[in-house]
XYZ file of C-alpha atoms in Angstrom:
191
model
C 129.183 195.994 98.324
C 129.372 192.622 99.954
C 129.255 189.193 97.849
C 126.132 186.800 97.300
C 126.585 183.993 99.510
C 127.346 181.135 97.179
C 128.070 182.824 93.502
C 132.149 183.337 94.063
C 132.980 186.719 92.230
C 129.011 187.806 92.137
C 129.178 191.608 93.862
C 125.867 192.260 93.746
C 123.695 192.107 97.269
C 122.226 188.672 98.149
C 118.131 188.717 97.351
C 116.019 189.707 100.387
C 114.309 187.050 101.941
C 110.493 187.893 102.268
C 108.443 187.543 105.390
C 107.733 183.872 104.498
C 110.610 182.155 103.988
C 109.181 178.968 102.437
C 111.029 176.502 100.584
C 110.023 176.331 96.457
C 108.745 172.266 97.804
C 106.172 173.917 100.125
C 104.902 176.005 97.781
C 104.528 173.979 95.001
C 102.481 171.117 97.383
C 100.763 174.052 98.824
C 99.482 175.003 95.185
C 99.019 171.539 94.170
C 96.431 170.919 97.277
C 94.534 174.000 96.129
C 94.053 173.423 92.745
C 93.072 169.616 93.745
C 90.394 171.105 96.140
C 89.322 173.490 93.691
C 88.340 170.579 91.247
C 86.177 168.635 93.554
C 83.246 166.293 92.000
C 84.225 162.705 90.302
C 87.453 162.704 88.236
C 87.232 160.794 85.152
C 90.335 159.132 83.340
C 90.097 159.866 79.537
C 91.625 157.321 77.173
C 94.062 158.651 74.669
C 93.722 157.765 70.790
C 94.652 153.787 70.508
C 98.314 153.147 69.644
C 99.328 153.852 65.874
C 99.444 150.219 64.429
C 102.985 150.217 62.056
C 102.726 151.134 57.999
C 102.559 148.077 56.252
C 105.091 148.188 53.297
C 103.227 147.600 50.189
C 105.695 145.519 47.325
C 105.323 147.298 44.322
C 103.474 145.370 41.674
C 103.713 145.537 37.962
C 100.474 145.861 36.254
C 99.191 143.261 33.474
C 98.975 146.168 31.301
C 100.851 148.937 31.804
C 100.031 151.630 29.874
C 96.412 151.105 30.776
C 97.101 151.271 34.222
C 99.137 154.364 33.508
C 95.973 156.136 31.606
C 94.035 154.936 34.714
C 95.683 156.043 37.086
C 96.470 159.923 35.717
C 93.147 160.466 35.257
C 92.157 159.128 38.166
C 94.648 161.706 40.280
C 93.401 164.822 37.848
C 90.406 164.070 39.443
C 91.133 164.469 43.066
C 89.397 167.797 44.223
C 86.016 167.120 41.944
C 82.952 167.328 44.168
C 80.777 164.331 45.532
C 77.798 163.524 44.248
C 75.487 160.700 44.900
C 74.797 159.150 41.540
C 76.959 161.413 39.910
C 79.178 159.952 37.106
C 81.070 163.494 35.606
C 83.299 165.818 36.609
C 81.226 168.477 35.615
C 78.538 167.394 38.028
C 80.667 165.127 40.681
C 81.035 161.256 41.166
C 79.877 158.886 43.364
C 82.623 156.270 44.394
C 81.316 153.905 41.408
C 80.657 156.830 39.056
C 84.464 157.856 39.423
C 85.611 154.026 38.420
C 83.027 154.101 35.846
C 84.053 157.354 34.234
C 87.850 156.611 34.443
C 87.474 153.480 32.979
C 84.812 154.302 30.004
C 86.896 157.860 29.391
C 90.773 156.439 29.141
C 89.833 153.238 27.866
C 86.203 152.674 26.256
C 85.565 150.294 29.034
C 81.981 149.827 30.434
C 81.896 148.646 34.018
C 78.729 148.063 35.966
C 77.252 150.859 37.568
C 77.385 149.844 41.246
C 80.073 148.964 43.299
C 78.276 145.678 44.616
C 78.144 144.797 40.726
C 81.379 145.896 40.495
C 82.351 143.663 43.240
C 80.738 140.566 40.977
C 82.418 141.930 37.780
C 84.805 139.499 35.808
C 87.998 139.349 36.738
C 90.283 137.279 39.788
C 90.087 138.467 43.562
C 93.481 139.704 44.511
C 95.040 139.564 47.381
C 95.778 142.625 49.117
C 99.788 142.396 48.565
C 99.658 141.451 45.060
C 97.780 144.870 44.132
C 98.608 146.300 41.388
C 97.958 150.176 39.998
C 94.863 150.107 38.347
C 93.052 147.352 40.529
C 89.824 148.149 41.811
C 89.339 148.043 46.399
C 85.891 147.273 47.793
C 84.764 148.154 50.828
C 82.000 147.065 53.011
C 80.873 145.137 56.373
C 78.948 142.082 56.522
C 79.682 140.621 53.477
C 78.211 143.594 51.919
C 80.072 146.250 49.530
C 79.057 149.642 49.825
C 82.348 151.581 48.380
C 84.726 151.246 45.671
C 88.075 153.101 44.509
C 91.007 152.522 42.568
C 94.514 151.091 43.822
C 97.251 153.524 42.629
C 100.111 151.740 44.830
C 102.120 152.055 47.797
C 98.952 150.939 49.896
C 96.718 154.117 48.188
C 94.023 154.496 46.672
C 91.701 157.393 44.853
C 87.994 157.054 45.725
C 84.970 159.666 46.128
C 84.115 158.962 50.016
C 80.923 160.953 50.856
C 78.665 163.386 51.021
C 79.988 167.052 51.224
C 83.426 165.543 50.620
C 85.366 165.105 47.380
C 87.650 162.766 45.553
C 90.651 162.006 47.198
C 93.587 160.421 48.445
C 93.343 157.481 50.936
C 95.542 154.892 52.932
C 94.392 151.264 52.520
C 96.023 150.949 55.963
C 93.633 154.143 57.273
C 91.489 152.911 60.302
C 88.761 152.921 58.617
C 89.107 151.848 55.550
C 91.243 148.784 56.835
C 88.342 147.574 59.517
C 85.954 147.740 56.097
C 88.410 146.299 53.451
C 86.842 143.564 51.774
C 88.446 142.657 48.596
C 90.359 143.452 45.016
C 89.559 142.636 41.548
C 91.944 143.018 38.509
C 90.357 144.992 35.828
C 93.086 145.432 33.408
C 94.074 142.393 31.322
């Protein structure tokens, strides 16, 4: 047996070189040629998602009423899951994003809110500004100066909310690219 030209102590035959001896370099130009030929016809550049923007860190805020807020907010999160329904105010027959407030509110605490989350919007109670929100607050949601959506802060920039049709009550980031573009507001509920 003779050695491999360049592997010291390898006693196995060097490889046969084939009829072509072509360096890896041609080849892989070669190929690349091809498949660019094989393409033909205008090349368009597609744009990639836009850049993630950084989590904002949400301070955590005490609530003017704890144990309100508390009641609030559980009830709120055993309802994650529950079907949406336009107009619908149960979880026996699915919520609307104001029907979910209203029946969170009016089950845990006796507390009749207006039925529409432009009313809602209007309802008593301070704005508040996004960094002072506390569990419990209501979000609004909207464009043009008009609300169209409505869910409940539960901290850490989150809040629970029945979205749309064929979806159900979850789960959201304030800081989600949609919901951020629409954000337009906060009221304090809980006294």
């Amino acid at each position: 047996m003779t050695k491999a030209a360049h592997y010291p102590g390898n006693t196995a035959p060097a490889p046969a070189r084939g009829p072509w001896p072509l360096p890896a370099a041609v080849l892989a130009a070669a190929l690349c040629g091809l498949l660019a030929a094989c393409s033909g016809g205008k090349q368009t550049v597609r744009r990639g998602p836009p850049p993630a923007q950084p989590a904002r860190v949400w301070p955590h805020v005490a609530p003017d009423n704890p144990e309100a807020a508390n009641a609030v907010l559980m009830r709120a999160f055993s309802l994650v899951g529950t079907p949406y329904r336009y107009g619908g105010n149960t979880p026996e027959g699915g919520f609307d994003c104001s029907g979910l407030v209203n029946y969170v509110y009016r089950d845990m605490l006796a507390l009749n809110l207006p039925r529409t989350s432009r009313d809602l919007a209007g309802y008593q109670g301070p704005r508040i500004d996004p960094m002072r929100l506390a569990g419990g607050d209501l979000v609004f949601f909207g464009s043009a100066g008009n609300v169209s959506h409505v869910g409940i802060y539960v901290g850490e920039g989150r809040f629970v909310h029945a979205p749309s049709s064929g979806g159900t009550v979850r789960l959201d980031r304030l800081d989600g690219p949609y919901w951020r573009d629409h954000y337009s507001g906060a009221k304090r509920i809980l006294k």
